[in-house]
Amino acid sequence: MTAEAELPPAPEQARDVFGDRFTDAVRYAELLAEAGVQRGLIGPREVPRLWERHLLNCAVLSEVVPEGVTVCDVGSGAGLPGIPLALVREDLKITLLEPLLRRTNFLTEVVELLGLDHVTVVRGRAEEVMGKMPPVHVVTARAVAPLDRLATWGIPLLRPYGEMLALKGDTAEEELKSAATALSKLGAVETSILHVGEGIVDPCSTVVRVEVGESPGGVRFAAKRAKAARTGRTRRRR
């Protein structure tokens, strides 16, 4: 049986979640099941559970993303959670940040095919784009790295008083405890664990929210950010 044949029909909840973009969500699921598997972006065993475990699991993140903000999806991979979030929230300006060329090629194709005009694909690592990309209100991530390491990449991309929303599994509470010191040094002022998607996904999606104060990334990144800003102004003058 081929991976394409294994893609199940969209569950009824998907029509409610994606609304007018339901057809686009189906096309995205098909692309993941076909090109995504062929290019090694997702494993073939994930195809039968694409809807529940991936698309819907990511789309419900929209419940905790404020209206009209800028978002950077760090380590976007095959576009999770960035693309499902973009399909349900056209009010957001989303950047899909991914270092690998084969993945950014796929993301660019998906964005163009689905007409996601509010989504930009950027190839690069988080530490490379700091200062080159405007700071964002929200950083999202899923299955990228343990929380302490993820925070060192994601938090410096935030604007003051922004937040990082990381989709995590059963280890969320444990990761949050072990990352407490690192998060504090990075300028985090409040952390919490949220459960979203009740009645849509079972179990609910678990989100670790990290809110920052006026210095995202802490003292160490404040100097880097200031230097990058000065460099940018110098280049513009030229």
mmCIF file of C-alpha atoms in Angstrom:
data_model
loop_
_atom_site.group_PDB
_atom_site.id
_atom_site.type_symbol
_atom_site.label_atom_id
_atom_site.label_comp_id
_atom_site.label_asym_id
_atom_site.label_seq_id
_atom_site.Cartn_x
_atom_site.Cartn_y
_atom_site.Cartn_z
ATOM 1 C CA MET A 1 0.000 0.000 0.000
ATOM 2 C CA THR A 2 1.355 3.392 -0.905
ATOM 3 C CA ALA A 3 1.718 6.300 1.497
ATOM 4 C CA GLU A 4 -0.760 8.249 -0.596
ATOM 5 C CA ALA A 5 -3.386 5.508 -0.258
ATOM 6 C CA GLU A 6 -2.948 5.452 3.510
ATOM 7 C CA LEU A 7 -3.985 9.084 3.982
ATOM 8 C CA PRO A 8 -7.363 8.864 5.745
ATOM 9 C CA PRO A 9 -10.270 11.163 4.929
ATOM 10 C CA ALA A 10 -10.325 14.411 6.862
ATOM 11 C CA PRO A 11 -12.211 14.068 10.153
ATOM 12 C CA GLU A 12 -15.349 16.143 10.648
ATOM 13 C CA GLN A 13 -13.553 18.372 13.177
ATOM 14 C CA ALA A 14 -11.228 19.551 10.403
ATOM 15 C CA ARG A 15 -14.118 21.234 8.583
ATOM 16 C CA ASP A 16 -14.949 23.227 11.709
ATOM 17 C CA VAL A 17 -11.336 24.133 12.487
ATOM 18 C CA PHE A 18 -10.217 25.146 8.988
ATOM 19 C CA GLY A 19 -13.516 26.623 7.813
ATOM 20 C CA ASP A 20 -13.166 28.309 4.415
ATOM 21 C CA ARG A 21 -9.632 26.949 4.181
ATOM 22 C CA PHE A 22 -10.695 23.309 4.588
ATOM 23 C CA THR A 23 -9.946 22.474 0.931
ATOM 24 C CA ASP A 24 -6.464 23.976 1.322
ATOM 25 C CA ALA A 25 -5.913 21.941 4.480
ATOM 26 C CA VAL A 26 -6.799 18.771 2.557
ATOM 27 C CA ARG A 27 -4.352 19.725 -0.188
ATOM 28 C CA TYR A 28 -1.632 20.340 2.393
ATOM 29 C CA ALA A 29 -2.292 16.928 3.948
ATOM 30 C CA GLU A 30 -1.980 15.361 0.489
ATOM 31 C CA LEU A 31 1.293 17.188 -0.138
ATOM 32 C CA LEU A 32 2.694 15.944 3.171
ATOM 33 C CA ALA A 33 1.596 12.388 2.385
ATOM 34 C CA GLU A 34 3.103 12.505 -1.106
ATOM 35 C CA ALA A 35 6.003 14.940 -1.563
ATOM 36 C CA GLY A 36 6.596 15.180 2.183
ATOM 37 C CA VAL A 37 7.266 11.458 2.445
ATOM 38 C CA GLN A 38 9.168 11.249 -0.857
ATOM 39 C CA ARG A 39 11.530 14.041 0.220
ATOM 40 C CA GLY A 40 12.034 12.639 3.696
ATOM 41 C CA LEU A 41 10.265 15.487 5.498
ATOM 42 C CA ILE A 42 7.946 13.151 7.386
ATOM 43 C CA GLY A 43 8.054 9.406 7.938
ATOM 44 C CA PRO A 44 5.604 7.173 6.033
ATOM 45 C CA ARG A 45 4.244 5.837 9.335
ATOM 46 C CA GLU A 46 2.955 9.333 10.135
ATOM 47 C CA VAL A 47 0.634 9.418 7.110
ATOM 48 C CA PRO A 48 -2.323 7.561 8.689
ATOM 49 C CA ARG A 49 -2.302 9.990 11.635
ATOM 50 C CA LEU A 50 -1.549 13.185 9.733
ATOM 51 C CA TRP A 51 -4.869 14.820 10.610
ATOM 52 C CA GLU A 52 -5.114 14.134 14.332
ATOM 53 C CA ARG A 53 -1.466 14.137 15.312
ATOM 54 C CA HIS A 54 -0.170 16.843 13.006
ATOM 55 C CA LEU A 55 -2.607 19.189 11.258
ATOM 56 C CA LEU A 56 -5.286 19.493 13.937
ATOM 57 C CA ASN A 57 -2.758 19.199 16.760
ATOM 58 C CA CYS A 58 -1.009 22.274 15.338
ATOM 59 C CA ALA A 59 -4.075 24.224 14.191
ATOM 60 C CA VAL A 60 -5.509 24.391 17.717
ATOM 61 C CA LEU A 61 -2.448 26.416 18.760
ATOM 62 C CA SER A 62 -4.446 29.322 17.301
ATOM 63 C CA GLU A 63 -6.517 29.332 20.504
ATOM 64 C CA VAL A 64 -3.663 30.987 22.401
ATOM 65 C CA VAL A 65 -2.135 33.226 19.711
ATOM 66 C CA PRO A 66 -3.239 36.883 20.062
ATOM 67 C CA GLU A 67 -4.979 38.652 17.168
ATOM 68 C CA GLY A 68 -3.064 40.460 14.457
ATOM 69 C CA VAL A 69 0.452 39.684 15.665
ATOM 70 C CA THR A 70 3.688 38.698 13.938
ATOM 71 C CA VAL A 71 4.806 35.100 14.344
ATOM 72 C CA CYS A 72 8.057 33.261 13.653
ATOM 73 C CA ASP A 73 7.829 29.466 13.407
ATOM 74 C CA VAL A 74 11.336 28.320 14.362
ATOM 75 C CA GLY A 75 12.615 25.112 12.753
ATOM 76 C CA SER A 76 9.442 24.921 10.700
ATOM 77 C CA GLY A 77 10.434 21.694 8.934
ATOM 78 C CA ALA A 78 7.494 20.568 6.803
ATOM 79 C CA GLY A 79 5.492 23.577 8.045
ATOM 80 C CA LEU A 80 4.288 22.373 11.435
ATOM 81 C CA PRO A 81 2.819 24.248 13.233
ATOM 82 C CA GLY A 82 3.227 27.289 10.951
ATOM 83 C CA ILE A 83 1.121 26.234 7.959
ATOM 84 C CA PRO A 84 -1.932 24.901 9.869
ATOM 85 C CA LEU A 85 -1.786 28.078 11.970
ATOM 86 C CA ALA A 86 -1.669 30.193 8.808
ATOM 87 C CA LEU A 87 -4.666 28.352 7.359
ATOM 88 C CA VAL A 88 -6.873 29.176 10.341
ATOM 89 C CA ARG A 89 -5.500 32.651 11.106
ATOM 90 C CA GLU A 90 -5.220 35.011 8.152
ATOM 91 C CA ASP A 91 -4.866 37.916 10.599
ATOM 92 C CA LEU A 92 -1.317 36.806 11.453
ATOM 93 C CA LYS A 93 1.930 37.643 9.658
ATOM 94 C CA ILE A 94 3.898 34.406 9.804
ATOM 95 C CA THR A 95 7.544 33.681 9.013
ATOM 96 C CA LEU A 96 8.533 30.040 8.521
ATOM 97 C CA LEU A 97 12.177 29.847 9.568
ATOM 98 C CA GLU A 98 14.041 26.720 8.470
ATOM 99 C CA PRO A 99 17.771 26.122 7.778
ATOM 100 C CA LEU A 100 17.554 23.170 5.347
ATOM 101 C CA LEU A 101 17.148 23.930 1.637
ATOM 102 C CA ARG A 102 15.014 20.888 0.767
ATOM 103 C CA ARG A 103 12.576 21.915 3.481
ATOM 104 C CA THR A 104 12.442 25.590 2.503
ATOM 105 C CA ASN A 105 11.853 24.544 -1.113
ATOM 106 C CA PHE A 106 8.872 22.461 0.023
ATOM 107 C CA LEU A 107 7.561 25.261 2.239
ATOM 108 C CA THR A 108 7.815 27.792 -0.596
ATOM 109 C CA GLU A 109 5.903 25.464 -2.914
ATOM 110 C CA VAL A 110 3.149 24.959 -0.316
ATOM 111 C CA VAL A 111 2.828 28.685 0.441
ATOM 112 C CA GLU A 112 2.535 29.520 -3.264
ATOM 113 C CA LEU A 113 0.158 26.652 -4.065
ATOM 114 C CA LEU A 114 -2.194 27.493 -1.197
ATOM 115 C CA GLY A 115 -2.002 31.254 -1.767
ATOM 116 C CA LEU A 116 -0.802 32.046 1.751
ATOM 117 C CA ASP A 117 0.035 35.686 1.116
ATOM 118 C CA HIS A 118 0.527 36.367 4.832
ATOM 119 C CA VAL A 119 3.326 33.785 5.095
ATOM 120 C CA THR A 120 7.032 34.269 4.313
ATOM 121 C CA VAL A 121 9.631 31.506 4.091
ATOM 122 C CA VAL A 122 13.136 32.331 5.331
ATOM 123 C CA ARG A 123 16.067 29.966 5.088
ATOM 124 C CA GLY A 124 18.419 30.222 8.050
ATOM 125 C CA ARG A 125 19.065 29.379 11.663
ATOM 126 C CA ALA A 126 17.537 31.437 14.436
ATOM 127 C CA GLU A 127 20.932 32.659 15.659
ATOM 128 C CA GLU A 128 21.796 33.822 12.122
ATOM 129 C CA VAL A 129 18.687 35.924 11.504
ATOM 130 C CA MET A 130 18.656 37.829 14.789
ATOM 131 C CA GLY A 131 19.018 41.493 13.954
ATOM 132 C CA LYS A 132 18.347 40.844 10.266
ATOM 133 C CA MET A 133 14.692 40.057 10.821
ATOM 134 C CA PRO A 134 12.317 42.367 12.720
ATOM 135 C CA PRO A 135 11.541 41.040 16.232
ATOM 136 C CA VAL A 136 8.177 39.269 16.448
ATOM 137 C CA HIS A 137 5.351 39.123 18.976
ATOM 138 C CA VAL A 138 5.222 35.325 19.059
ATOM 139 C CA VAL A 139 7.677 32.497 18.396
ATOM 140 C CA THR A 140 6.226 29.038 17.776
ATOM 141 C CA ALA A 141 7.969 25.661 17.626
ATOM 142 C CA ARG A 142 7.187 21.960 17.581
ATOM 143 C CA ALA A 143 9.525 18.993 17.964
ATOM 144 C CA VAL A 144 12.621 21.161 17.458
ATOM 145 C CA ALA A 145 14.680 20.710 20.630
ATOM 146 C CA PRO A 146 14.438 20.428 24.421
ATOM 147 C CA LEU A 147 12.961 23.593 25.937
ATOM 148 C CA ASP A 148 16.199 25.027 27.350
ATOM 149 C CA ARG A 149 17.946 24.807 23.966
ATOM 150 C CA LEU A 150 14.871 25.917 22.032
ATOM 151 C CA ALA A 151 14.633 29.006 24.240
ATOM 152 C CA THR A 152 18.172 30.103 23.355
ATOM 153 C CA TRP A 153 17.137 30.163 19.699
ATOM 154 C CA GLY A 154 13.572 31.416 19.959
ATOM 155 C CA ILE A 155 13.475 33.989 22.747
ATOM 156 C CA PRO A 156 16.070 36.384 21.214
ATOM 157 C CA LEU A 157 13.788 36.703 18.160
ATOM 158 C CA LEU A 158 10.987 38.169 20.280
ATOM 159 C CA ARG A 159 10.147 41.805 20.727
ATOM 160 C CA PRO A 160 9.833 43.085 24.316
ATOM 161 C CA TYR A 161 6.906 41.488 26.179
ATOM 162 C CA GLY A 162 6.506 38.831 23.486
ATOM 163 C CA GLU A 163 5.994 35.128 24.074
ATOM 164 C CA MET A 164 7.250 31.748 22.906
ATOM 165 C CA LEU A 165 4.652 28.999 22.400
ATOM 166 C CA ALA A 166 6.187 25.532 22.186
ATOM 167 C CA LEU A 167 4.048 22.497 21.402
ATOM 168 C CA LYS A 168 5.260 19.733 23.699
ATOM 169 C CA GLY A 169 4.149 16.282 24.791
ATOM 170 C CA ASP A 170 4.116 14.459 28.101
ATOM 171 C CA THR A 171 7.518 15.883 29.064
ATOM 172 C CA ALA A 172 6.281 19.504 29.127
ATOM 173 C CA GLU A 173 6.235 19.923 32.904
ATOM 174 C CA GLU A 174 9.573 18.194 33.372
ATOM 175 C CA GLU A 175 11.215 20.270 30.630
ATOM 176 C CA LEU A 176 9.830 23.479 32.078
ATOM 177 C CA LYS A 177 11.241 22.691 35.514
ATOM 178 C CA SER A 178 14.678 21.766 34.203
ATOM 179 C CA ALA A 179 14.809 24.858 31.969
ATOM 180 C CA ALA A 180 13.793 27.331 34.706
ATOM 181 C CA THR A 181 17.264 28.777 35.281
ATOM 182 C CA ALA A 182 18.035 29.067 31.568
ATOM 183 C CA LEU A 183 14.696 30.752 30.889
ATOM 184 C CA SER A 184 15.258 33.290 33.651
ATOM 185 C CA LYS A 185 18.662 34.224 32.203
ATOM 186 C CA LEU A 186 17.012 34.665 28.812
ATOM 187 C CA GLY A 187 14.608 37.258 30.154
ATOM 188 C CA ALA A 188 11.547 35.106 30.818
ATOM 189 C CA VAL A 189 9.224 36.623 33.413
ATOM 190 C CA GLU A 190 6.407 34.079 33.422
ATOM 191 C CA THR A 191 5.867 30.502 32.273
ATOM 192 C CA SER A 192 2.801 28.286 32.067
ATOM 193 C CA ILE A 193 1.515 25.039 30.581
ATOM 194 C CA LEU A 194 -1.660 25.284 28.500
ATOM 195 C CA HIS A 195 -3.928 22.607 27.070
ATOM 196 C CA VAL A 196 -5.698 23.507 23.832
ATOM 197 C CA GLY A 197 -8.030 21.801 21.378
ATOM 198 C CA GLU A 198 -10.587 20.362 23.773
ATOM 199 C CA GLY A 199 -13.244 18.544 21.781
ATOM 200 C CA ILE A 200 -11.054 18.662 18.667
ATOM 201 C CA VAL A 201 -7.984 16.575 19.484
ATOM 202 C CA ASP A 202 -7.656 13.807 22.049
ATOM 203 C CA PRO A 203 -5.541 14.181 24.043
ATOM 204 C CA CYS A 204 -5.467 17.978 23.989
ATOM 205 C CA SER A 205 -2.357 19.647 22.603
ATOM 206 C CA THR A 206 0.091 20.740 25.296
ATOM 207 C CA VAL A 207 1.691 24.156 24.920
ATOM 208 C CA VAL A 208 4.488 25.625 27.004
ATOM 209 C CA ARG A 209 4.127 29.392 27.104
ATOM 210 C CA VAL A 210 7.174 31.496 27.978
ATOM 211 C CA GLU A 211 6.522 35.222 28.357
ATOM 212 C CA VAL A 212 9.416 37.667 28.318
ATOM 213 C CA GLY A 213 9.938 41.128 29.757
ATOM 214 C CA GLU A 214 11.629 44.145 28.217
ATOM 215 C CA SER A 215 14.882 42.280 27.388
ATOM 216 C CA PRO A 216 14.159 39.137 25.310
ATOM 217 C CA GLY A 217 17.260 36.947 25.373
ATOM 218 C CA GLY A 218 18.608 38.652 28.474
ATOM 219 C CA VAL A 219 21.651 40.884 28.830
ATOM 220 C CA ARG A 220 23.824 38.772 26.541
ATOM 221 C CA PHE A 221 21.547 39.292 23.553
ATOM 222 C CA ALA A 222 20.791 42.960 24.252
ATOM 223 C CA ALA A 223 24.292 43.916 23.092
ATOM 224 C CA LYS A 224 24.010 41.714 19.994
ATOM 225 C CA ARG A 225 20.647 43.211 19.124
ATOM 226 C CA ALA A 226 21.951 46.771 19.547
ATOM 227 C CA LYS A 227 24.980 45.993 17.383
ATOM 228 C CA ALA A 228 22.793 44.462 14.668
ATOM 229 C CA ALA A 229 20.530 47.540 14.725
ATOM 230 C CA ARG A 230 23.530 49.875 14.374
ATOM 231 C CA THR A 231 24.878 47.794 11.483
ATOM 232 C CA GLY A 232 21.490 47.930 9.787
ATOM 233 C CA ARG A 233 21.325 51.726 10.089
ATOM 234 C CA THR A 234 24.831 52.049 8.651
ATOM 235 C CA ARG A 235 23.943 49.895 5.659
ATOM 236 C CA ARG A 236 20.795 51.924 4.993
ATOM 237 C CA ARG A 237 22.788 55.177 4.993
ATOM 238 C CA ARG A 238 25.085 53.758 2.339
#
